[in-house]
Coordinates of C-alpha atoms and ligand atoms in Angstrom, one line a residue:
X6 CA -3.6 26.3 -43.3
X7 CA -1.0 28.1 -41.4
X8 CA 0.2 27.1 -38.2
X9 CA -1.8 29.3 -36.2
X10 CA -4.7 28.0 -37.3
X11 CA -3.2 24.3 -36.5
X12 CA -2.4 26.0 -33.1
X13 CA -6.6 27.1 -32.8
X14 CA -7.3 23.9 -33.2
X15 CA -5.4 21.8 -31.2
X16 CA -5.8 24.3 -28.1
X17 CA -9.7 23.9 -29.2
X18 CA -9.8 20.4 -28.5
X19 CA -7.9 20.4 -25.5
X20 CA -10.4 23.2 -24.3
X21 CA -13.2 21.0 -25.2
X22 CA -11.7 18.1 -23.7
X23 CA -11.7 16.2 -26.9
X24 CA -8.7 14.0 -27.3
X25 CA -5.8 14.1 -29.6
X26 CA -5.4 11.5 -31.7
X27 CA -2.1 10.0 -33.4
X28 CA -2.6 11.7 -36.9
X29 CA -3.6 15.3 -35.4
X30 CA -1.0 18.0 -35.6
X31 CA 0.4 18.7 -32.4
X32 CA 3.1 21.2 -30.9
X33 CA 6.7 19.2 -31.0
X34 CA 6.9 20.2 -27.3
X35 CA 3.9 17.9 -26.7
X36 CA 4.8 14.8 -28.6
X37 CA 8.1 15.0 -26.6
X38 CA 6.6 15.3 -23.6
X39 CA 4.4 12.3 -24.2
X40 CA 7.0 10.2 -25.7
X41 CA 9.2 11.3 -22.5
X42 CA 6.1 10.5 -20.2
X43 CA 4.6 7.0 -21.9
X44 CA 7.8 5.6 -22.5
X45 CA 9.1 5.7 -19.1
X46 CA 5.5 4.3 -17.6
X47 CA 6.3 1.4 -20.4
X48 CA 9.8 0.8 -19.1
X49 CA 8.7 1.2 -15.4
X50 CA 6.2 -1.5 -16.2
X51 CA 8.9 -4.1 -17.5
X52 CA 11.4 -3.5 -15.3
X53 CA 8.4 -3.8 -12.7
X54 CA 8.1 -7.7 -13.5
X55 CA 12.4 -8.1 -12.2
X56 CA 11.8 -7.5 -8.4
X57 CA 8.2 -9.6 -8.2
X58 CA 9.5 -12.2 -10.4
X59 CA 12.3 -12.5 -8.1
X60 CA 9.5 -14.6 -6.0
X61 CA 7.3 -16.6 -8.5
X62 CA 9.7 -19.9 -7.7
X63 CA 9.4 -18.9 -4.1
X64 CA 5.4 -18.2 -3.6
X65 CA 4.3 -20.0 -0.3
X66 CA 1.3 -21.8 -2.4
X67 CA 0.8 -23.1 -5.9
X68 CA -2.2 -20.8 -5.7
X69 CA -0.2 -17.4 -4.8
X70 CA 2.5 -18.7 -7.3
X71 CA -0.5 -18.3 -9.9
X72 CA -1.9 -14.9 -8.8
X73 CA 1.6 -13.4 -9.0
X74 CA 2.4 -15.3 -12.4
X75 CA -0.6 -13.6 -14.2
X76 CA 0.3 -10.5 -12.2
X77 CA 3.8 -10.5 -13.7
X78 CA 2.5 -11.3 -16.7
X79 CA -0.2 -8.5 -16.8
X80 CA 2.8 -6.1 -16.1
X81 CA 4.9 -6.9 -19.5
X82 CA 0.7 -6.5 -21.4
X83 CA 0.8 -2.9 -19.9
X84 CA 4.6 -1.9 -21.1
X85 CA 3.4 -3.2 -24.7
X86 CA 0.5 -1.2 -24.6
X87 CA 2.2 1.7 -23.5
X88 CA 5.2 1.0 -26.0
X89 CA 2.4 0.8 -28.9
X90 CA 0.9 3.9 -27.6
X91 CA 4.7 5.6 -27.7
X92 CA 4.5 4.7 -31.2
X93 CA 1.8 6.0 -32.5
X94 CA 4.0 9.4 -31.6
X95 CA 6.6 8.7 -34.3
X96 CA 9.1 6.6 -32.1
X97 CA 10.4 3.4 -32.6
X98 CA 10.2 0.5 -30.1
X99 CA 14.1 -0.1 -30.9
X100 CA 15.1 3.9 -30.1
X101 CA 12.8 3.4 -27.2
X102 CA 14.6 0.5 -25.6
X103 CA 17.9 1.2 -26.8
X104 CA 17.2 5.0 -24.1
X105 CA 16.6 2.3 -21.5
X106 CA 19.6 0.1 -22.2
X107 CA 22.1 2.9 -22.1
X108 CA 20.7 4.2 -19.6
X109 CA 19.0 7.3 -21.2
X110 CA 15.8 7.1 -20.2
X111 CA 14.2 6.6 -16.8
X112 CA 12.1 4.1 -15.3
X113 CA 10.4 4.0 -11.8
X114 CA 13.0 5.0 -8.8
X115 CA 10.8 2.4 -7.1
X116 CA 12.1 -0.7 -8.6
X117 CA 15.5 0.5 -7.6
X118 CA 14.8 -1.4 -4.3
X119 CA 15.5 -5.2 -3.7
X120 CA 12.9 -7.5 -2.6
X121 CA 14.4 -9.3 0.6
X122 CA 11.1 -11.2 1.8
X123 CA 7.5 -12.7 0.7
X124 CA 5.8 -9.4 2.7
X125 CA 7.9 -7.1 0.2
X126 CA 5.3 -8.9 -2.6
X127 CA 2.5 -8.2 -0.5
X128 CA 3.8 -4.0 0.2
X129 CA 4.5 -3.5 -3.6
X130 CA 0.8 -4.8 -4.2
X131 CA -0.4 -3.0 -1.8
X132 CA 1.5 0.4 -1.4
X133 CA 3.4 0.5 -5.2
X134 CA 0.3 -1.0 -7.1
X135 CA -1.5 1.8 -5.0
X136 CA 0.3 4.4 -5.7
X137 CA 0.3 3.3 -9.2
X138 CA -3.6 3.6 -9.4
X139 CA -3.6 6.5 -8.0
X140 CA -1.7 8.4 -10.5
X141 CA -3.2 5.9 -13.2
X142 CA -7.0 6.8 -12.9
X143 CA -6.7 10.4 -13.6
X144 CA -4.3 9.0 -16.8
X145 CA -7.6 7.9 -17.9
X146 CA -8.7 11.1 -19.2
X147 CA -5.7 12.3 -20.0
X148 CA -5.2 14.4 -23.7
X149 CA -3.6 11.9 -25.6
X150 CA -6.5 9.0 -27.0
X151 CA -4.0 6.4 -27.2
X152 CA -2.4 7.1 -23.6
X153 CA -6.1 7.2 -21.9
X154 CA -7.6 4.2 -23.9
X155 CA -4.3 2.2 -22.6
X156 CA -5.1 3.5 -19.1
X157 CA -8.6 2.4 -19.0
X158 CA -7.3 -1.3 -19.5
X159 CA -4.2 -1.1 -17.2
X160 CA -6.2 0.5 -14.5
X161 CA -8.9 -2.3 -14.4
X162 CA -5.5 -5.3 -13.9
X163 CA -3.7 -2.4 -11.4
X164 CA -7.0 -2.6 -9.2
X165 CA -7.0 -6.9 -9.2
X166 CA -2.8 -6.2 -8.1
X167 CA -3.7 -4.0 -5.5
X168 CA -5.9 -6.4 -3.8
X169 CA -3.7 -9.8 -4.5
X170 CA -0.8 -7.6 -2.4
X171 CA -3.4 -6.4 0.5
X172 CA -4.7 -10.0 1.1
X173 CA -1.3 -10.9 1.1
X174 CA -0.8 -8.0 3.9
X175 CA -3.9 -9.3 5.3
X176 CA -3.0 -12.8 6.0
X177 CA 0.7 -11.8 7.1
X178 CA -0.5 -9.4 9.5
X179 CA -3.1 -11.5 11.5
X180 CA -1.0 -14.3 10.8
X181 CA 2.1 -15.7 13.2
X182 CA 4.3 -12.9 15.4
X183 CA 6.8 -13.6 13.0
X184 CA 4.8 -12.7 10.0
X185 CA 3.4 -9.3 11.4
X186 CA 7.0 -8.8 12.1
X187 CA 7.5 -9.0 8.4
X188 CA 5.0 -7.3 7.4
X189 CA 5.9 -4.3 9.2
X190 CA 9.3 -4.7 8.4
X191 CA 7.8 -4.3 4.4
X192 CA 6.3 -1.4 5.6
X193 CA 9.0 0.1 7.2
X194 CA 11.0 -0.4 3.9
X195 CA 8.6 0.5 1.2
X196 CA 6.7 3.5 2.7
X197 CA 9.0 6.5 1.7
X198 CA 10.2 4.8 -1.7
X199 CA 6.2 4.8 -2.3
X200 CA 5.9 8.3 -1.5
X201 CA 9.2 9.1 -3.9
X202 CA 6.9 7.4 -7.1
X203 CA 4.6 10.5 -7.6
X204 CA 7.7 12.5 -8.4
X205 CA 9.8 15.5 -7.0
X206 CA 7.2 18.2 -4.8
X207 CA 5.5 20.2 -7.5
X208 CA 7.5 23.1 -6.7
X209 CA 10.7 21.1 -8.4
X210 CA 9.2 19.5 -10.8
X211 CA 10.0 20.7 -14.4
X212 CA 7.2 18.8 -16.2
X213 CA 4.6 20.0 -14.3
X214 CA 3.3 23.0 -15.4
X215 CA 3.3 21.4 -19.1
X216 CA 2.0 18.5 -18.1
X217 CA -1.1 20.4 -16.7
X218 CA -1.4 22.8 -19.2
X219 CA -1.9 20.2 -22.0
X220 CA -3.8 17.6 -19.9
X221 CA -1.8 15.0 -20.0
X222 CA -1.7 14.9 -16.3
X223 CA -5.3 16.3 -14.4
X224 CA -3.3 16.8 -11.0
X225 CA -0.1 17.4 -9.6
X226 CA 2.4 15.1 -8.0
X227 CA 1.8 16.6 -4.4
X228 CA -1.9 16.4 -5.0
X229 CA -1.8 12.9 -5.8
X230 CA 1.1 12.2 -3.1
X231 CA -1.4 13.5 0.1
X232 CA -4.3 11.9 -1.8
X233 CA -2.6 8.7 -1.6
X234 CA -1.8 8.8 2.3
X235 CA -5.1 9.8 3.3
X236 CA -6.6 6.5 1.3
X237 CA -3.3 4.4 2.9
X238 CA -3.8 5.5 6.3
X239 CA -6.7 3.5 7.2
X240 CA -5.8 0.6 5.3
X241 CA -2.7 0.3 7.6
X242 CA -4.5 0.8 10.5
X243 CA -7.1 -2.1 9.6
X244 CA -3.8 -4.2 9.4
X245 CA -2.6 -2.9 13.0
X246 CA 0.6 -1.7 11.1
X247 CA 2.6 1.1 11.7
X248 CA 3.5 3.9 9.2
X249 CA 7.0 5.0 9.6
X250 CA 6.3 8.3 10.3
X251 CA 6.3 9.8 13.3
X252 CA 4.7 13.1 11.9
X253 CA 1.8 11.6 10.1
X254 CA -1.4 13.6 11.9
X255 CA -5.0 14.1 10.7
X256 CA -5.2 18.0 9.6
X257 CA -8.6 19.3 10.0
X258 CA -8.2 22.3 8.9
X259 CA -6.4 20.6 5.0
X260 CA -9.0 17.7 5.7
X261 CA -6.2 15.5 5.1
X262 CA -3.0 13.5 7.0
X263 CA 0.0 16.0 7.7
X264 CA 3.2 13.6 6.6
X265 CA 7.1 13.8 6.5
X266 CA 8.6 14.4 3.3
X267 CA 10.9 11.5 1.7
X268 CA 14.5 11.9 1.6
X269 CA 14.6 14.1 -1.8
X270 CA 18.5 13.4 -1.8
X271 CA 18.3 9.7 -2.1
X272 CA 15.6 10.2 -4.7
X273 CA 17.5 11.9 -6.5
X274 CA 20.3 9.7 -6.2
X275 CA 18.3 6.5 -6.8
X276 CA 17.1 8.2 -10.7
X277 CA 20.4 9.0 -11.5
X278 CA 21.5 5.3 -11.8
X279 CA 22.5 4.8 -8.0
X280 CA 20.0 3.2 -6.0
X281 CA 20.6 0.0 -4.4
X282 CA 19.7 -2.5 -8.0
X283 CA 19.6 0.0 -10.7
X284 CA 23.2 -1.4 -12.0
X285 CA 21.3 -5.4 -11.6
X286 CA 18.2 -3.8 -12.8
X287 CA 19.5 -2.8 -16.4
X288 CA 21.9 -5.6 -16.6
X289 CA 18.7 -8.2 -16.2
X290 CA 17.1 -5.9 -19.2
X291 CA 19.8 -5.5 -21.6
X292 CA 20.4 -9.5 -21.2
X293 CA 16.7 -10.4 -21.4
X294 CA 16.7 -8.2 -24.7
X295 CA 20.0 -10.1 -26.0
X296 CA 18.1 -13.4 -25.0
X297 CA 15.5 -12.6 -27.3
X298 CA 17.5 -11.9 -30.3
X299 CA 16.7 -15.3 -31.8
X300 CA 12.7 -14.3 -31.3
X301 CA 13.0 -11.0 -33.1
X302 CA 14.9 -12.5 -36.0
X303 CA 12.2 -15.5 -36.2
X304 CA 9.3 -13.1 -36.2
X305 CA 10.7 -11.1 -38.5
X306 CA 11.7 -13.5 -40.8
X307 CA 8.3 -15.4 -40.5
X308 CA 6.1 -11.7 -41.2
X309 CA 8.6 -11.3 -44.3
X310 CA 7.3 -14.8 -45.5
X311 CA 3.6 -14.4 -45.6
X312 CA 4.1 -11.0 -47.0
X313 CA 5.9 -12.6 -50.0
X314 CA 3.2 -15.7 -50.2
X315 CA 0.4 -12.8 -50.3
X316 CA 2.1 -11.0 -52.8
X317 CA 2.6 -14.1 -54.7
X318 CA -1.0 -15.1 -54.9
Ligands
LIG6 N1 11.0 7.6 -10.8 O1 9.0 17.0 -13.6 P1 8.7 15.7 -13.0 C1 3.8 0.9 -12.2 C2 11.8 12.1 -13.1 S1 5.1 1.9 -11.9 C3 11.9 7.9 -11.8 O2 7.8 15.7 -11.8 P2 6.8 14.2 -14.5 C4 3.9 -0.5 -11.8 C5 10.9 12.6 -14.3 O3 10.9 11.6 -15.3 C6 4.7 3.6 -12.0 N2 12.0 9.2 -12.3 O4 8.3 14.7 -14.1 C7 4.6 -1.4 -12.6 C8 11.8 13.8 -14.7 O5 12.9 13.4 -15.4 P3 13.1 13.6 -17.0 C9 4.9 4.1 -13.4 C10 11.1 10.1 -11.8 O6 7.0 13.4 -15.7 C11 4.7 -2.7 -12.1 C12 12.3 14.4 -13.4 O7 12.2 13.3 -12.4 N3 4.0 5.1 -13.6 O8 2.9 1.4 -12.8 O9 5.9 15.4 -14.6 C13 4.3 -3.1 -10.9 C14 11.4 15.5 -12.8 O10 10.1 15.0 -12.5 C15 10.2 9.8 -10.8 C16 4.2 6.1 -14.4 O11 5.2 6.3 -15.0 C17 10.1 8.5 -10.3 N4 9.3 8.2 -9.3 O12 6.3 13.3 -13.3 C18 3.6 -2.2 -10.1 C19 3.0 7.1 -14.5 N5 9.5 10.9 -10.6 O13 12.1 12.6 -17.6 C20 3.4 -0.9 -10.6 C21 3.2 8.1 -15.6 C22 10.0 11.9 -11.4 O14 12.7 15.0 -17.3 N6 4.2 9.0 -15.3 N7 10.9 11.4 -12.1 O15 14.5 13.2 -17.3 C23 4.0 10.1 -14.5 O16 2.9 10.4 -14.0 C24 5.1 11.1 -14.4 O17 6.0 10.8 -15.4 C25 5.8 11.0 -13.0 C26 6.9 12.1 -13.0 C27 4.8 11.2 -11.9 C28 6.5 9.7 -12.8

């Protein structure tokens, strides 16, 4: 078959909405894409667990020291998910760390930011957790099977996060004056570094019109941007918290929330390795993974052993 006909058929199956699966032919443009796209959402997932693990000695109760235990824990299921979904493309989980060591490869802008207090727990939950969903559930159906089955797993633990960080919000903000104070001081912090997750406006965004065309993504980063104020807006006002945005007006006419735009500059800044932890950030990862040297070599070691004994018998 020539490669038009490999060509027909792929575009067939996207058409039909069928799914590509790991030993399909693809275009090299869209396994790069994918690999580019899954293995960033698998770093951004591990990295993730640095800023909320920060707190697990520090939780207020043993029972919100559990909740955020299994939610840090759920965090490094969802990068090996995604890693094991990466390599179904043809990568290995060594190239795919070693881009994140050095540096290479990007992770979340958002967990670039420090955690300075307990209500920072309850925003990422609520706001980065969110946000998170929000991109996640269209990642569902997206054109890759093992992308969208990893999805459908990760969305149903990103759901439980979201609500362990709003009843965090919840009890915060109708608890003491100081702890609305906090909670708004969260707020404050985490609202425009929320908005910077869905990416640069569609306009700049250099993946987009790929990412679209070959369903890997069903909508755009500014669709998914306003689609995540209008759901925040009421949740904030149910708290009797203030969104840092002096802009932010109901549009009939758009039937949705007119907004400012982040600082694009500082976003930019923050993914090229500058934000305020990227430097701790990486240096936690790259020691974590020399930590776990010992582990590798054991496993390793240990799988080479039974495959001898089986050969054996
Ligand atoms: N941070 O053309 P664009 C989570 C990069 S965390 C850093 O729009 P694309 C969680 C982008 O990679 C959420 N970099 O790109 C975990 C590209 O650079 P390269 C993780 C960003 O791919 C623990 C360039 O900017 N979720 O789940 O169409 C606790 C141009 O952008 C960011 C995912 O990763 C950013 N915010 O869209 C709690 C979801 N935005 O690669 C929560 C899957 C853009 O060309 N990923 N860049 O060098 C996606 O949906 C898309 O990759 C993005 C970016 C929306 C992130």
């Amino acid at each position: 078959m020539d490669i038009l006909n490999f060509e027909n058929i792929f575009e067939g199956k996207l058409s039909r909405n069928e799914m590509i699966e790991p030993k399909d032919w693809m275009p090299e443009n869209y396994r790069k894409h994918l690999i580019r796209q899954i293995s960033q959402h698998a770093h951004s997932e591990i990295v993730g667990m640095l800023p909320e693990g920060n707190w697990i000695s520090r939780a207020p109760s043993l029972r919100a020291k559990l909740v955020l235990m299994a939610k840090v824990q759920d965090e490094g299921g969802h990068g090996l998910y995604l890693y094991t979904a990466a390599e179904s493309l043809g990568t290995s989980r060594d190239e795919m760390l070693d881009a994140l060591h050095t540096g290479k490869a990007k992770y979340s802008s958002i967990f670039n930011y420090p955690t300075l207090s307990w209500a920072d727990i309850g925003t990422i939950g609520w706001l980065v957790d969110g946000a998170a969903i929000m991109n996640q559930v269209m990642l569902q159906r997206s054109s890759y099977g093992p992308y969208s089955r990893a999805m459908i797993r990760i969305c149903k633990e990103e759901s439980f996060h979201q609500r362990q960080g709003y009843e965090i919000m919840t009890k915060m903000a109708f608890g003491t004056p100081e702890q609305k104070e906090m909670a708004q001081d969260a707020l404050n912090r985490w609202w425009y570094p929320t908005l910077m997750m869905f990416g640069p406006p569609d306009v700049e965004s250099p993946n987009s019109d790929n990412a679209i065309k070959w369903r890997i993504k069903r909508e755009t980063n500014d669709q998914l941007r306003q689609r995540f104020v209008n759901q925040t807006v009421e949740q904030a006002e149910y708290l009797n918290l203030t969104i840092p945005d002096k802009n932010l007006k109901w549009n009939e006419a758009k039937k949705g929330y007119d907004f400012s735009e982040p600082n694009w500059a500082e976003f930019k800044n923050v993914i090229s390795g500058n934000g305020p932890c990227n430097k701790e950030r990486l240096d936690k990862r790259r020691q974590a993974h020399q930590d776990g040297e010992w582990v590798r070599a054991a496993a390793t070691a240990y799988a080479k052993k039974q495959n001898e004994s089986y050969q054996a018998a």
